[in-house]
Amino acid sequence: MNIYKKIGLRFKELREKTGMSQDVLARKMKLPRPAISQIESGARKIATDELLMFSQIFHIPVDDLLNPGKEPEVRLHEWKKEKGTKPRMRISVPQKNLKKFKEVLLYILNKVGSKPNIGETVIYKLLYFIDFDFYEKYEEQLIGATYMKNQYGPTPIEFDKIVEQMIKKEEIEKVKSDYFNYPQTKYLPRNKPDLTKFKANEIEVIDDVLNRLSEMNASQISDYSHGDVPWLTTSEGEVIEYESVFYRTPPYSVRSYAEENG
DNA sequence: ACAAAGTGCTCTGATCTACC
DNA sequence: GGTAGATCAGAGCACTTTGT
């Protein structure tokens, strides 16, 4: 039996256990329905991006899909129970750390907030890359904010509430302005961040993100974020899951897997 | 004259559409 | 859910053109 047939049988087994039809799976994977039938029978080879998509839909590491001897780790009962919602993540979801959110925001604003290109949209993306880069590198939360996929890129859903609090406490100031004829919302810090609240590796990741991305304008950083695997594997309006950073590809990946293995 | 690069044709395999 | 036939893309090859 060739490898594609083995993978196909595994796909079929997992799909049937979840009670999902080929049609539903095909729509999730944005493929024609017969493609699912052919993949399952081994008549069609599966592309890398399709493999990643499948691993995301069923929350199974790619390794498990490619290893025929291994029992797949899938939360079938949860899938059936919560129709239309995703099963829980394999690795625990980082808990939100609101204080950390404030400190990171103050740190960003103090460092790059005065640059003309740094408006609200760019800040969203900087927070996203800080959170996801840190999670990829250390498998731990930094802020642990919840990012939704919307038209313009990842958006932290806690942002408005936290910013509102910070404005009330006069920790930051909201300024409406224009950037090349586009309306821009800027935030200016009135406090300094408490650096004792940060670990060295947290500062390192934040600085790295700011060095790499803080020169970009809103549309550049949005375009850039649209090539990241966590973004690509999430449907519009859904929460972008942290676990997907482990399937990142260059230039987005920040973790050196080769070093760890050898 | 010869080698390297470019062009176009054919074949093969992968994928999709349409149908059962 | 399965599959025959149509369609398309890419690889391989022969032939032509260009440069030395």
PDB file of C-alpha atoms (C1' of nucleotides) in Angstrom:
ATOM      1  CA  MET A   1       0.000   0.000   0.000  1.00  0.00           C
ATOM      2  CA  ASN A   2       1.469   3.349  -0.957  1.00  0.00           C
ATOM      3  CA  ILE A   3       1.801   6.284   1.427  1.00  0.00           C
ATOM      4  CA  TYR A   4      -1.054   8.264  -0.180  1.00  0.00           C
ATOM      5  CA  LYS A   5      -3.443   5.367   0.266  1.00  0.00           C
ATOM      6  CA  LYS A   6      -2.413   5.067   3.913  1.00  0.00           C
ATOM      7  CA  ILE A   7      -2.923   8.773   4.518  1.00  0.00           C
ATOM      8  CA  GLY A   8      -6.222   8.618   2.637  1.00  0.00           C
ATOM      9  CA  LEU A   9      -7.521   5.787   4.808  1.00  0.00           C
ATOM     10  CA  ARG A  10      -6.523   7.749   7.887  1.00  0.00           C
ATOM     11  CA  PHE A  11      -8.415  10.795   6.601  1.00  0.00           C
ATOM     12  CA  LYS A  12     -11.477   8.711   5.918  1.00  0.00           C
ATOM     13  CA  GLU A  13     -11.372   7.093   9.343  1.00  0.00           C
ATOM     14  CA  LEU A  14     -11.093  10.472  11.095  1.00  0.00           C
ATOM     15  CA  ARG A  15     -13.769  12.100   8.964  1.00  0.00           C
ATOM     16  CA  GLU A  16     -16.237   9.258   9.521  1.00  0.00           C
ATOM     17  CA  LYS A  17     -15.589   9.174  13.273  1.00  0.00           C
ATOM     18  CA  THR A  18     -16.564  12.833  13.488  1.00  0.00           C
ATOM     19  CA  GLY A  19     -19.689  12.183  11.434  1.00  0.00           C
ATOM     20  CA  MET A  20     -18.627  14.758   8.857  1.00  0.00           C
ATOM     21  CA  SER A  21     -19.627  14.184   5.205  1.00  0.00           C
ATOM     22  CA  GLN A  22     -17.199  14.528   2.294  1.00  0.00           C
ATOM     23  CA  ASP A  23     -19.240  17.494   1.202  1.00  0.00           C
ATOM     24  CA  VAL A  24     -18.819  19.376   4.498  1.00  0.00           C
ATOM     25  CA  LEU A  25     -15.116  18.575   4.671  1.00  0.00           C
ATOM     26  CA  ALA A  26     -14.644  19.653   1.048  1.00  0.00           C
ATOM     27  CA  ARG A  27     -16.256  23.010   1.752  1.00  0.00           C
ATOM     28  CA  LYS A  28     -14.052  23.506   4.826  1.00  0.00           C
ATOM     29  CA  MET A  29     -10.965  22.688   2.791  1.00  0.00           C
ATOM     30  CA  LYS A  30     -12.162  24.750  -0.210  1.00  0.00           C
ATOM     31  CA  LEU A  31     -11.842  21.719  -2.515  1.00  0.00           C
ATOM     32  CA  PRO A  32     -14.294  20.055  -4.904  1.00  0.00           C
ATOM     33  CA  ARG A  33     -16.085  17.201  -3.133  1.00  0.00           C
ATOM     34  CA  PRO A  34     -14.654  14.456  -5.414  1.00  0.00           C
ATOM     35  CA  ALA A  35     -11.167  15.560  -4.384  1.00  0.00           C
ATOM     36  CA  ILE A  36     -11.941  14.299  -0.867  1.00  0.00           C
ATOM     37  CA  SER A  37     -13.105  10.970  -2.299  1.00  0.00           C
ATOM     38  CA  GLN A  38      -9.925  10.685  -4.360  1.00  0.00           C
ATOM     39  CA  ILE A  39      -7.644  11.664  -1.481  1.00  0.00           C
ATOM     40  CA  GLU A  40      -9.311   9.046   0.717  1.00  0.00           C
ATOM     41  CA  SER A  41      -8.883   6.345  -1.914  1.00  0.00           C
ATOM     42  CA  GLY A  42      -5.297   7.348  -2.622  1.00  0.00           C
ATOM     43  CA  ALA A  43      -6.186   8.313  -6.197  1.00  0.00           C
ATOM     44  CA  ARG A  44      -5.112  11.908  -5.658  1.00  0.00           C
ATOM     45  CA  LYS A  45      -1.998  13.161  -3.920  1.00  0.00           C
ATOM     46  CA  ILE A  46      -2.504  15.559  -1.062  1.00  0.00           C
ATOM     47  CA  ALA A  47      -0.717  18.887  -1.261  1.00  0.00           C
ATOM     48  CA  THR A  48       1.195  20.265   1.733  1.00  0.00           C
ATOM     49  CA  ASP A  49      -1.266  23.113   2.300  1.00  0.00           C
ATOM     50  CA  GLU A  50      -4.159  20.638   2.213  1.00  0.00           C
ATOM     51  CA  LEU A  51      -2.411  18.461   4.773  1.00  0.00           C
ATOM     52  CA  LEU A  52      -1.982  21.505   7.020  1.00  0.00           C
ATOM     53  CA  MET A  53      -5.615  22.452   6.560  1.00  0.00           C
ATOM     54  CA  PHE A  54      -6.749  18.937   7.497  1.00  0.00           C
ATOM     55  CA  SER A  55      -4.526  18.948  10.556  1.00  0.00           C
ATOM     56  CA  GLN A  56      -6.087  22.284  11.584  1.00  0.00           C
ATOM     57  CA  ILE A  57      -9.686  21.175  11.022  1.00  0.00           C
ATOM     58  CA  PHE A  58      -9.299  18.012  13.108  1.00  0.00           C
ATOM     59  CA  HIS A  59      -6.698  19.422  15.504  1.00  0.00           C
ATOM     60  CA  ILE A  60      -4.262  16.635  14.821  1.00  0.00           C
ATOM     61  CA  PRO A  61      -0.517  17.238  14.453  1.00  0.00           C
ATOM     62  CA  VAL A  62       0.719  16.558  10.908  1.00  0.00           C
ATOM     63  CA  ASP A  63       3.119  14.022  12.407  1.00  0.00           C
ATOM     64  CA  ASP A  64       0.162  11.929  13.622  1.00  0.00           C
ATOM     65  CA  LEU A  65      -1.458  12.064  10.179  1.00  0.00           C
ATOM     66  CA  LEU A  66       1.686  10.827   8.480  1.00  0.00           C
ATOM     67  CA  ASN A  67       2.457   8.144  11.034  1.00  0.00           C
ATOM     68  CA  PRO A  68       0.172   5.185  10.261  1.00  0.00           C
ATOM     69  CA  GLY A  69       1.113   3.284  13.424  1.00  0.00           C
ATOM     70  CA  LYS A  70       0.050   6.007  15.789  1.00  0.00           C
ATOM     71  CA  GLU A  71      -3.440   6.421  17.269  1.00  0.00           C
ATOM     72  CA  PRO A  72      -4.655   9.874  16.222  1.00  0.00           C
ATOM     73  CA  GLU A  73      -5.282  12.315  19.027  1.00  0.00           C
ATOM     74  CA  VAL A  74      -8.628  13.887  18.252  1.00  0.00           C
ATOM     75  CA  ARG A  75     -11.388  15.124  20.503  1.00  0.00           C
ATOM     76  CA  LEU A  76     -14.226  13.443  18.692  1.00  0.00           C
ATOM     77  CA  HIS A  77     -16.834  13.732  21.418  1.00  0.00           C
ATOM     78  CA  GLU A  78     -16.282  17.457  21.654  1.00  0.00           C
ATOM     79  CA  TRP A  79     -16.689  17.858  17.917  1.00  0.00           C
ATOM     80  CA  LYS A  80     -20.043  16.104  17.963  1.00  0.00           C
ATOM     81  CA  LYS A  81     -21.238  17.823  21.107  1.00  0.00           C
ATOM     82  CA  GLU A  82     -20.463  21.378  20.003  1.00  0.00           C
ATOM     83  CA  LYS A  83     -21.871  21.431  16.482  1.00  0.00           C
ATOM     84  CA  GLY A  84     -20.389  24.200  14.417  1.00  0.00           C
ATOM     85  CA  THR A  85     -17.690  25.042  16.928  1.00  0.00           C
ATOM     86  CA  LYS A  86     -14.135  23.851  17.049  1.00  0.00           C
ATOM     87  CA  PRO A  87     -12.909  21.268  19.527  1.00  0.00           C
ATOM     88  CA  ARG A  88     -10.675  22.425  22.361  1.00  0.00           C
ATOM     89  CA  MET A  89      -7.007  22.891  21.616  1.00  0.00           C
ATOM     90  CA  ARG A  90      -4.511  20.156  22.334  1.00  0.00           C
ATOM     91  CA  ILE A  91      -2.176  22.539  24.161  1.00  0.00           C
ATOM     92  CA  SER A  92      -3.935  24.632  26.789  1.00  0.00           C
ATOM     93  CA  VAL A  93      -5.113  28.036  25.651  1.00  0.00           C
ATOM     94  CA  PRO A  94      -3.033  30.759  27.230  1.00  0.00           C
ATOM     95  CA  GLN A  95      -5.062  32.632  29.842  1.00  0.00           C
ATOM     96  CA  LYS A  96      -5.533  36.288  29.184  1.00  0.00           C
ATOM     97  CA  ASN A  97      -3.150  38.462  31.059  1.00  0.00           C
ATOM     98  CA  LEU A  98      -4.675  41.888  31.114  1.00  0.00           C
ATOM     99  CA  LYS A  99      -1.923  43.534  33.154  1.00  0.00           C
ATOM    100  CA  LYS A 100       0.624  42.189  30.721  1.00  0.00           C
ATOM    101  CA  PHE A 101      -1.446  43.527  27.841  1.00  0.00           C
ATOM    102  CA  LYS A 102      -1.240  47.018  29.341  1.00  0.00           C
ATOM    103  CA  GLU A 103       2.483  46.817  29.960  1.00  0.00           C
ATOM    104  CA  VAL A 104       3.215  45.544  26.446  1.00  0.00           C
ATOM    105  CA  LEU A 105       1.042  48.253  24.938  1.00  0.00           C
ATOM    106  CA  LEU A 106       2.839  50.933  26.974  1.00  0.00           C
ATOM    107  CA  TYR A 107       6.180  49.435  25.926  1.00  0.00           C
ATOM    108  CA  ILE A 108       5.216  49.510  22.220  1.00  0.00           C
ATOM    109  CA  LEU A 109       3.825  53.030  22.421  1.00  0.00           C
ATOM    110  CA  ASN A 110       6.879  54.356  24.249  1.00  0.00           C
ATOM    111  CA  LYS A 111       9.207  52.756  21.753  1.00  0.00           C
ATOM    112  CA  VAL A 112       7.479  53.305  18.390  1.00  0.00           C
ATOM    113  CA  GLY A 113       4.109  54.960  19.128  1.00  0.00           C
ATOM    114  CA  SER A 114       5.275  58.382  17.943  1.00  0.00           C
ATOM    115  CA  LYS A 115       6.288  57.098  14.487  1.00  0.00           C
ATOM    116  CA  PRO A 116       3.819  58.421  11.897  1.00  0.00           C
ATOM    117  CA  ASN A 117       2.989  54.941  10.537  1.00  0.00           C
ATOM    118  CA  ILE A 118       2.030  53.453  13.938  1.00  0.00           C
ATOM    119  CA  GLY A 119      -1.752  53.719  14.126  1.00  0.00           C
ATOM    120  CA  GLU A 120      -4.309  51.373  15.669  1.00  0.00           C
ATOM    121  CA  THR A 121      -4.200  48.830  12.803  1.00  0.00           C
ATOM    122  CA  VAL A 122      -0.428  48.493  12.967  1.00  0.00           C
ATOM    123  CA  ILE A 123      -0.573  48.121  16.766  1.00  0.00           C
ATOM    124  CA  TYR A 124      -3.070  45.227  16.383  1.00  0.00           C
ATOM    125  CA  LYS A 125      -0.639  43.401  14.115  1.00  0.00           C
ATOM    126  CA  LEU A 126       2.384  44.105  16.291  1.00  0.00           C
ATOM    127  CA  LEU A 127       0.524  42.615  19.277  1.00  0.00           C
ATOM    128  CA  TYR A 128      -0.449  39.607  17.166  1.00  0.00           C
ATOM    129  CA  PHE A 129       3.109  38.897  16.066  1.00  0.00           C
ATOM    130  CA  ILE A 130       4.457  39.439  19.593  1.00  0.00           C
ATOM    131  CA  ASP A 131       1.945  36.950  21.010  1.00  0.00           C
ATOM    132  CA  PHE A 132       2.279  34.331  18.294  1.00  0.00           C
ATOM    133  CA  ASP A 133       6.066  34.600  17.949  1.00  0.00           C
ATOM    134  CA  PHE A 134       6.471  34.168  21.698  1.00  0.00           C
ATOM    135  CA  TYR A 135       4.114  31.199  21.748  1.00  0.00           C
ATOM    136  CA  GLU A 136       5.936  29.559  18.865  1.00  0.00           C
ATOM    137  CA  LYS A 137       9.309  30.074  20.518  1.00  0.00           C
ATOM    138  CA  TYR A 138       8.508  29.216  24.131  1.00  0.00           C
ATOM    139  CA  GLU A 139       5.091  27.473  24.082  1.00  0.00           C
ATOM    140  CA  GLU A 140       4.027  29.919  26.778  1.00  0.00           C
ATOM    141  CA  GLN A 141       1.825  32.970  26.805  1.00  0.00           C
ATOM    142  CA  LEU A 142       3.201  36.459  26.705  1.00  0.00           C
ATOM    143  CA  ILE A 143      -0.004  38.481  26.608  1.00  0.00           C
ATOM    144  CA  GLY A 144      -2.232  35.611  25.556  1.00  0.00           C
ATOM    145  CA  ALA A 145      -4.778  37.896  23.919  1.00  0.00           C
ATOM    146  CA  THR A 146      -7.531  36.490  21.669  1.00  0.00           C
ATOM    147  CA  TYR A 147      -7.129  37.404  18.012  1.00  0.00           C
ATOM    148  CA  MET A 148     -10.006  37.309  15.537  1.00  0.00           C
ATOM    149  CA  LYS A 149      -9.547  37.061  11.791  1.00  0.00           C
ATOM    150  CA  ASN A 150     -11.130  40.046  10.101  1.00  0.00           C
ATOM    151  CA  GLN A 151     -10.837  41.624   6.665  1.00  0.00           C
ATOM    152  CA  TYR A 152      -7.754  43.673   7.508  1.00  0.00           C
ATOM    153  CA  GLY A 153      -5.837  41.151   9.584  1.00  0.00           C
ATOM    154  CA  PRO A 154      -5.721  39.740  13.113  1.00  0.00           C
ATOM    155  CA  THR A 155      -7.524  41.874  15.698  1.00  0.00           C
ATOM    156  CA  PRO A 156      -7.192  41.450  19.499  1.00  0.00           C
ATOM    157  CA  ILE A 157     -10.731  41.406  20.862  1.00  0.00           C
ATOM    158  CA  GLU A 158      -9.667  42.686  24.302  1.00  0.00           C
ATOM    159  CA  PHE A 159      -8.068  45.798  22.819  1.00  0.00           C
ATOM    160  CA  ASP A 160     -11.000  48.240  22.984  1.00  0.00           C
ATOM    161  CA  LYS A 161     -11.878  47.436  26.575  1.00  0.00           C
ATOM    162  CA  ILE A 162      -8.304  47.666  27.843  1.00  0.00           C
ATOM    163  CA  VAL A 163      -7.601  50.861  25.931  1.00  0.00           C
ATOM    164  CA  GLU A 164     -10.790  52.411  27.292  1.00  0.00           C
ATOM    165  CA  GLN A 165      -9.643  51.615  30.847  1.00  0.00           C
ATOM    166  CA  MET A 166      -6.178  52.990  30.168  1.00  0.00           C
ATOM    167  CA  ILE A 167      -7.571  56.227  28.740  1.00  0.00           C
ATOM    168  CA  LYS A 168      -9.795  56.637  31.840  1.00  0.00           C
ATOM    169  CA  LYS A 169      -6.786  56.131  34.091  1.00  0.00           C
ATOM    170  CA  GLU A 170      -4.844  58.614  31.939  1.00  0.00           C
ATOM    171  CA  GLU A 171      -2.199  56.049  31.130  1.00  0.00           C
ATOM    172  CA  ILE A 172      -2.531  56.672  27.383  1.00  0.00           C
ATOM    173  CA  GLU A 173      -4.126  59.268  25.113  1.00  0.00           C
ATOM    174  CA  LYS A 174      -6.190  58.679  21.981  1.00  0.00           C
ATOM    175  CA  VAL A 175      -5.498  60.973  19.014  1.00  0.00           C
ATOM    176  CA  LYS A 176      -7.388  61.038  15.706  1.00  0.00           C
ATOM    177  CA  SER A 177      -5.238  62.090  12.777  1.00  0.00           C
ATOM    178  CA  ASP A 178      -4.564  61.492   9.084  1.00  0.00           C
ATOM    179  CA  TYR A 179      -1.794  59.445   7.507  1.00  0.00           C
ATOM    180  CA  PHE A 180      -1.425  60.074   3.756  1.00  0.00           C
ATOM    181  CA  ASN A 181      -5.112  61.120   3.580  1.00  0.00           C
ATOM    182  CA  TYR A 182      -6.319  58.013   5.470  1.00  0.00           C
ATOM    183  CA  PRO A 183      -7.936  58.522   8.895  1.00  0.00           C
ATOM    184  CA  GLN A 184      -5.655  57.137  11.593  1.00  0.00           C
ATOM    185  CA  THR A 185      -6.188  56.491  15.295  1.00  0.00           C
ATOM    186  CA  LYS A 186      -2.991  56.968  17.245  1.00  0.00           C
ATOM    187  CA  TYR A 187      -2.312  56.254  20.906  1.00  0.00           C
ATOM    188  CA  LEU A 188       0.283  58.214  22.850  1.00  0.00           C
ATOM    189  CA  PRO A 189       1.682  56.933  26.156  1.00  0.00           C
ATOM    190  CA  ARG A 190       1.476  59.104  29.284  1.00  0.00           C
ATOM    191  CA  ASN A 191       3.246  56.521  31.451  1.00  0.00           C
ATOM    192  CA  LYS A 192       6.388  54.433  31.129  1.00  0.00           C
ATOM    193  CA  PRO A 193       6.049  50.626  31.154  1.00  0.00           C
ATOM    194  CA  ASP A 194       7.121  48.791  34.303  1.00  0.00           C
ATOM    195  CA  LEU A 195      10.125  46.902  32.963  1.00  0.00           C
ATOM    196  CA  THR A 196      10.341  44.722  36.081  1.00  0.00           C
ATOM    197  CA  LYS A 197       7.125  43.041  34.849  1.00  0.00           C
ATOM    198  CA  PHE A 198       8.981  41.625  31.820  1.00  0.00           C
ATOM    199  CA  LYS A 199      11.283  38.629  31.521  1.00  0.00           C
ATOM    200  CA  ALA A 200      14.371  38.991  29.328  1.00  0.00           C
ATOM    201  CA  ASN A 201      13.029  36.651  26.652  1.00  0.00           C
ATOM    202  CA  GLU A 202       9.766  38.619  26.493  1.00  0.00           C
ATOM    203  CA  ILE A 203      11.610  41.890  25.831  1.00  0.00           C
ATOM    204  CA  GLU A 204      13.715  40.064  23.264  1.00  0.00           C
ATOM    205  CA  VAL A 205      10.666  38.860  21.297  1.00  0.00           C
ATOM    206  CA  ILE A 206       8.922  42.252  21.521  1.00  0.00           C
ATOM    207  CA  ASP A 207      12.030  44.105  20.348  1.00  0.00           C
ATOM    208  CA  ASP A 208      12.503  41.617  17.533  1.00  0.00           C
ATOM    209  CA  VAL A 209       8.934  42.166  16.296  1.00  0.00           C
ATOM    210  CA  LEU A 210       9.303  45.953  16.565  1.00  0.00           C
ATOM    211  CA  ASN A 211      12.611  45.867  14.680  1.00  0.00           C
ATOM    212  CA  ARG A 212      11.161  43.704  11.923  1.00  0.00           C
ATOM    213  CA  LEU A 213       7.742  45.273  11.488  1.00  0.00           C
ATOM    214  CA  SER A 214       7.467  48.737  13.018  1.00  0.00           C
ATOM    215  CA  GLU A 215       8.550  50.436   9.795  1.00  0.00           C
ATOM    216  CA  MET A 216       5.555  49.012   7.895  1.00  0.00           C
ATOM    217  CA  ASN A 217       2.373  50.984   7.336  1.00  0.00           C
ATOM    218  CA  ALA A 218      -1.127  49.576   7.964  1.00  0.00           C
ATOM    219  CA  SER A 219      -1.610  48.001   4.529  1.00  0.00           C
ATOM    220  CA  GLN A 220       1.931  46.580   4.372  1.00  0.00           C
ATOM    221  CA  ILE A 221       1.671  44.886   7.762  1.00  0.00           C
ATOM    222  CA  SER A 222      -1.859  43.634   6.932  1.00  0.00           C
ATOM    223  CA  ASP A 223      -0.589  42.092   3.691  1.00  0.00           C
ATOM    224  CA  TYR A 224       2.333  40.599   5.584  1.00  0.00           C
ATOM    225  CA  SER A 225       0.087  39.074   8.253  1.00  0.00           C
ATOM    226  CA  HIS A 226      -2.037  37.452   5.523  1.00  0.00           C
ATOM    227  CA  GLY A 227       0.797  35.061   4.641  1.00  0.00           C
ATOM    228  CA  ASP A 228       1.143  33.643   8.165  1.00  0.00           C
ATOM    229  CA  VAL A 229      -0.123  30.046   8.611  1.00  0.00           C
ATOM    230  CA  PRO A 230      -2.310  30.841  11.687  1.00  0.00           C
ATOM    231  CA  TRP A 231      -4.050  33.480   9.580  1.00  0.00           C
ATOM    232  CA  LEU A 232      -4.345  31.254   6.499  1.00  0.00           C
ATOM    233  CA  THR A 233      -5.906  28.365   8.383  1.00  0.00           C
ATOM    234  CA  THR A 234      -8.599  30.442  10.121  1.00  0.00           C
ATOM    235  CA  SER A 235     -11.962  31.371   8.593  1.00  0.00           C
ATOM    236  CA  GLU A 236     -13.107  34.973   8.608  1.00  0.00           C
ATOM    237  CA  GLY A 237     -14.697  35.954  11.904  1.00  0.00           C
ATOM    238  CA  GLU A 238     -13.140  33.043  13.816  1.00  0.00           C
ATOM    239  CA  VAL A 239     -10.538  33.059  16.584  1.00  0.00           C
ATOM    240  CA  ILE A 240      -6.972  32.456  15.403  1.00  0.00           C
ATOM    241  CA  GLU A 241      -5.602  29.565  17.429  1.00  0.00           C
ATOM    242  CA  TYR A 242      -2.170  29.714  19.001  1.00  0.00           C
ATOM    243  CA  GLU A 243      -1.381  26.083  18.288  1.00  0.00           C
ATOM    244  CA  SER A 244      -1.215  26.739  14.560  1.00  0.00           C
ATOM    245  CA  VAL A 245       2.088  28.633  14.928  1.00  0.00           C
ATOM    246  CA  PHE A 246       3.828  25.260  15.006  1.00  0.00           C
ATOM    247  CA  TYR A 247       2.990  24.830  11.315  1.00  0.00           C
ATOM    248  CA  ARG A 248       4.480  28.173  10.364  1.00  0.00           C
ATOM    249  CA  THR A 249       6.816  28.416   7.405  1.00  0.00           C
ATOM    250  CA  PRO A 250       9.608  30.928   6.659  1.00  0.00           C
ATOM    251  CA  PRO A 251       9.830  33.915   6.860  1.00  0.00           C
ATOM    252  CA  TYR A 252       7.219  33.886   9.647  1.00  0.00           C
ATOM    253  CA  SER A 253       8.630  31.069  11.751  1.00  0.00           C
ATOM    254  CA  VAL A 254      10.832  32.313  14.608  1.00  0.00           C
ATOM    255  CA  ARG A 255      11.738  28.987  16.143  1.00  0.00           C
ATOM    256  CA  SER A 256      14.798  27.009  15.128  1.00  0.00           C
ATOM    257  CA  TYR A 257      13.454  23.442  15.026  1.00  0.00           C
ATOM    258  CA  ALA A 258      16.694  22.102  13.506  1.00  0.00           C
ATOM    259  CA  GLU A 259      18.693  23.203  16.576  1.00  0.00           C
ATOM    260  CA  GLU A 260      16.322  21.405  18.909  1.00  0.00           C
ATOM    261  CA  ASN A 261      16.431  18.162  16.985  1.00  0.00           C
ATOM    262  CA  GLY A 262      20.126  17.947  16.440  1.00  0.00           C
TER     263      GLY A 262
ATOM    264  C1'  DA B   1      31.872  24.635 -36.239  1.00  0.00           C
ATOM    265  C1'  DC B   2      30.405  24.177 -31.779  1.00  0.00           C
ATOM    266  C1'  DA B   3      28.033  25.098 -27.414  1.00  0.00           C
ATOM    267  C1'  DA B   4      24.509  27.397 -25.010  1.00  0.00           C
ATOM    268  C1'  DA B   5      20.079  29.327 -24.848  1.00  0.00           C
ATOM    269  C1'  DG B   6      15.462  29.787 -26.608  1.00  0.00           C
ATOM    270  C1'  DT B   7      11.174  27.947 -28.749  1.00  0.00           C
ATOM    271  C1'  DG B   8       7.590  24.938 -29.677  1.00  0.00           C
ATOM    272  C1'  DC B   9       5.604  20.418 -29.895  1.00  0.00           C
ATOM    273  C1'  DT B  10       4.163  16.039 -27.694  1.00  0.00           C
ATOM    274  C1'  DC B  11       3.340  13.121 -24.002  1.00  0.00           C
ATOM    275  C1'  DT B  12       2.092  12.044 -19.369  1.00  0.00           C
ATOM    276  C1'  DG B  13       0.101  12.515 -15.071  1.00  0.00           C
ATOM    277  C1'  DA B  14      -2.767  15.210 -11.919  1.00  0.00           C
ATOM    278  C1'  DT B  15      -6.993  17.361 -11.152  1.00  0.00           C
ATOM    279  C1'  DC B  16     -11.698  18.792 -12.027  1.00  0.00           C
ATOM    280  C1'  DT B  17     -16.400  18.448 -14.074  1.00  0.00           C
ATOM    281  C1'  DA B  18     -20.249  15.970 -14.917  1.00  0.00           C
ATOM    282  C1'  DC B  19     -22.638  12.127 -14.276  1.00  0.00           C
ATOM    283  C1'  DC B  20     -24.014   7.600 -12.111  1.00  0.00           C
TER     284       DC B  20
ATOM    285  C1'  DG C   1     -19.741   8.298  -2.335  1.00  0.00           C
ATOM    286  C1'  DG C   2     -17.491   6.673  -6.752  1.00  0.00           C
ATOM    287  C1'  DT C   3     -15.518   7.340 -11.403  1.00  0.00           C
ATOM    288  C1'  DA C   4     -15.020   8.153 -16.751  1.00  0.00           C
ATOM    289  C1'  DG C   5     -13.649  11.530 -19.568  1.00  0.00           C
ATOM    290  C1'  DA C   6     -12.105  16.361 -20.329  1.00  0.00           C
ATOM    291  C1'  DT C   7      -8.791  19.676 -19.295  1.00  0.00           C
ATOM    292  C1'  DC C   8      -4.579  21.598 -17.859  1.00  0.00           C
ATOM    293  C1'  DA C   9       0.266  22.023 -16.412  1.00  0.00           C
ATOM    294  C1'  DG C  10       4.794  20.470 -16.513  1.00  0.00           C
ATOM    295  C1'  DA C  11       8.600  17.501 -18.257  1.00  0.00           C
ATOM    296  C1'  DG C  12      11.177  15.946 -22.004  1.00  0.00           C
ATOM    297  C1'  DC C  13      12.831  16.287 -26.436  1.00  0.00           C
ATOM    298  C1'  DA C  14      13.973  18.044 -31.055  1.00  0.00           C
ATOM    299  C1'  DC C  15      14.865  21.842 -33.622  1.00  0.00           C
ATOM    300  C1'  DT C  16      16.343  26.750 -34.301  1.00  0.00           C
ATOM    301  C1'  DT C  17      18.818  30.791 -33.146  1.00  0.00           C
ATOM    302  C1'  DT C  18      22.600  33.249 -31.197  1.00  0.00           C
ATOM    303  C1'  DG C  19      27.235  34.086 -29.559  1.00  0.00           C
ATOM    304  C1'  DT C  20      32.043  32.891 -29.575  1.00  0.00           C
TER     305       DT C  20
END
